[in-house]
Amino acid sequence: KQWYQAVVSTQSTGDKLDSQLTRATKGFLGGGGCEVDGETKRVSLSPILKWYSVDFGRSEVEMLKWLCKFIGHTEKGRLLQEMIDTKQYRVVWQSYDWGLNH
């Protein structure tokens, strides 16, 4: 995955850390970490978000709103926000590719 390579190949430093983390998060979510299907009202998320859910909100809807901060300017983000507003969504968890750890 491109987002993974970008994160591990970049040294994070103090004054650039926030922008580097934001860029990595957007890359992760845009690179398959968050998929939104408007027809089925399904939000498919990386299990990393589930494993560390306490960092992204206290509930499913809070997590989805957190995601919108990073993808809100995209069609995917607008669709997700609409699904949150209408409370018409179902979260499913993707399989994790353990091969990324090698």
mmCIF file of C-alpha atoms in Angstrom:
data_model
loop_
_atom_site.group_PDB
_atom_site.id
_atom_site.type_symbol
_atom_site.label_atom_id
_atom_site.label_comp_id
_atom_site.label_asym_id
_atom_site.label_seq_id
_atom_site.Cartn_x
_atom_site.Cartn_y
_atom_site.Cartn_z
ATOM 1 C CA LYS A 1 0.000 0.000 0.000
ATOM 2 C CA GLN A 2 1.283 3.446 -0.913
ATOM 3 C CA TRP A 3 0.191 5.116 2.328
ATOM 4 C CA TYR A 4 2.120 2.548 4.357
ATOM 5 C CA GLN A 5 5.295 3.074 2.353
ATOM 6 C CA ALA A 6 4.980 6.837 2.672
ATOM 7 C CA VAL A 7 4.661 6.612 6.454
ATOM 8 C CA VAL A 8 7.585 4.258 7.037
ATOM 9 C CA SER A 9 9.880 6.016 4.558
ATOM 10 C CA THR A 10 9.391 9.447 6.100
ATOM 11 C CA GLN A 11 11.180 10.576 9.218
ATOM 12 C CA SER A 12 8.780 12.526 11.414
ATOM 13 C CA THR A 13 10.195 15.655 12.970
ATOM 14 C CA GLY A 14 8.839 18.202 15.439
ATOM 15 C CA ASP A 15 7.657 21.146 13.379
ATOM 16 C CA LYS A 16 6.458 18.936 10.506
ATOM 17 C CA LEU A 17 4.894 16.170 12.580
ATOM 18 C CA ASP A 18 1.272 17.391 12.458
ATOM 19 C CA SER A 19 1.296 17.908 8.704
ATOM 20 C CA GLN A 20 3.046 14.558 8.162
ATOM 21 C CA LEU A 21 0.474 12.733 10.307
ATOM 22 C CA THR A 22 -2.393 14.483 8.527
ATOM 23 C CA ARG A 23 -0.959 13.557 5.138
ATOM 24 C CA ALA A 24 -0.428 9.943 6.258
ATOM 25 C CA THR A 25 -3.990 9.730 7.627
ATOM 26 C CA LYS A 26 -5.478 11.097 4.410
ATOM 27 C CA GLY A 27 -3.361 8.658 2.420
ATOM 28 C CA PHE A 28 -4.430 5.751 4.596
ATOM 29 C CA LEU A 29 -8.127 6.590 4.354
ATOM 30 C CA GLY A 30 -7.964 7.405 0.651
ATOM 31 C CA GLY A 31 -5.900 4.302 -0.079
ATOM 32 C CA GLY A 32 -8.499 1.813 1.077
ATOM 33 C CA GLY A 33 -8.651 2.312 4.851
ATOM 34 C CA CYS A 34 -12.166 3.721 4.446
ATOM 35 C CA GLU A 35 -14.513 2.725 1.643
ATOM 36 C CA VAL A 36 -18.025 4.162 1.364
ATOM 37 C CA ASP A 37 -20.801 2.606 -0.733
ATOM 38 C CA GLY A 38 -23.790 4.895 -1.138
ATOM 39 C CA GLU A 39 -26.017 2.239 -2.676
ATOM 40 C CA THR A 40 -25.652 -0.300 0.131
ATOM 41 C CA LYS A 41 -25.070 2.394 2.799
ATOM 42 C CA ARG A 42 -22.020 0.404 3.845
ATOM 43 C CA VAL A 43 -18.852 1.881 5.335
ATOM 44 C CA SER A 44 -15.952 -0.555 5.091
ATOM 45 C CA LEU A 45 -13.120 0.269 7.500
ATOM 46 C CA SER A 46 -9.656 -1.019 8.242
ATOM 47 C CA PRO A 47 -9.541 -3.069 11.445
ATOM 48 C CA ILE A 48 -6.774 -0.741 12.641
ATOM 49 C CA LEU A 49 -9.540 1.775 13.362
ATOM 50 C CA LYS A 50 -11.346 -0.840 15.437
ATOM 51 C CA TRP A 51 -8.237 -1.972 17.310
ATOM 52 C CA TYR A 52 -7.439 1.613 18.307
ATOM 53 C CA SER A 53 -11.015 2.885 18.406
ATOM 54 C CA VAL A 54 -10.499 4.731 21.679
ATOM 55 C CA ASP A 55 -8.305 7.162 19.714
ATOM 56 C CA PHE A 56 -11.069 7.946 17.213
ATOM 57 C CA GLY A 57 -14.153 8.450 19.361
ATOM 58 C CA ARG A 58 -16.288 6.864 22.028
ATOM 59 C CA SER A 59 -18.856 5.506 19.610
ATOM 60 C CA GLU A 60 -19.203 4.369 16.032
ATOM 61 C CA VAL A 61 -20.748 7.650 14.942
ATOM 62 C CA GLU A 62 -17.953 9.644 16.627
ATOM 63 C CA MET A 63 -15.417 7.562 14.708
ATOM 64 C CA LEU A 64 -17.217 8.268 11.432
ATOM 65 C CA LYS A 65 -17.279 11.986 12.213
ATOM 66 C CA TRP A 66 -13.541 11.844 12.956
ATOM 67 C CA LEU A 67 -13.020 10.243 9.532
ATOM 68 C CA CYS A 68 -14.951 13.079 7.896
ATOM 69 C CA LYS A 69 -12.357 15.551 9.188
ATOM 70 C CA PHE A 70 -9.858 13.953 6.830
ATOM 71 C CA ILE A 71 -12.024 12.981 3.849
ATOM 72 C CA GLY A 72 -14.804 15.576 4.125
ATOM 73 C CA HIS A 73 -13.630 17.510 1.060
ATOM 74 C CA THR A 74 -13.969 14.448 -1.185
ATOM 75 C CA GLU A 75 -16.992 12.766 -2.742
ATOM 76 C CA LYS A 76 -16.432 9.882 -0.323
ATOM 77 C CA GLY A 77 -16.493 12.325 2.591
ATOM 78 C CA ARG A 78 -19.649 14.077 1.414
ATOM 79 C CA LEU A 79 -21.365 10.715 1.010
ATOM 80 C CA LEU A 80 -20.244 9.582 4.462
ATOM 81 C CA GLN A 81 -21.475 12.821 6.042
ATOM 82 C CA GLU A 82 -24.864 12.357 4.378
ATOM 83 C CA MET A 83 -25.058 8.801 5.707
ATOM 84 C CA ILE A 84 -24.201 10.033 9.223
ATOM 85 C CA ASP A 85 -26.775 12.840 9.022
ATOM 86 C CA THR A 86 -29.532 10.453 7.939
ATOM 87 C CA LYS A 87 -28.321 7.686 10.287
ATOM 88 C CA GLN A 88 -28.376 5.279 7.352
ATOM 89 C CA TYR A 89 -25.133 3.343 7.370
ATOM 90 C CA ARG A 90 -23.663 0.025 8.357
ATOM 91 C CA VAL A 91 -20.026 -0.358 9.357
ATOM 92 C CA VAL A 92 -18.172 -3.490 8.256
ATOM 93 C CA TRP A 93 -14.575 -4.325 9.045
ATOM 94 C CA GLN A 94 -12.092 -5.207 6.338
ATOM 95 C CA SER A 95 -9.653 -8.092 6.606
ATOM 96 C CA TYR A 96 -6.175 -7.032 7.626
ATOM 97 C CA ASP A 97 -3.233 -7.791 5.356
ATOM 98 C CA TRP A 98 -0.603 -9.048 7.783
ATOM 99 C CA GLY A 99 1.868 -9.143 4.874
ATOM 100 C CA LEU A 100 2.270 -5.373 5.310
ATOM 101 C CA ASN A 101 4.287 -6.094 8.446
ATOM 102 C CA HIS A 102 7.151 -7.692 6.523
#
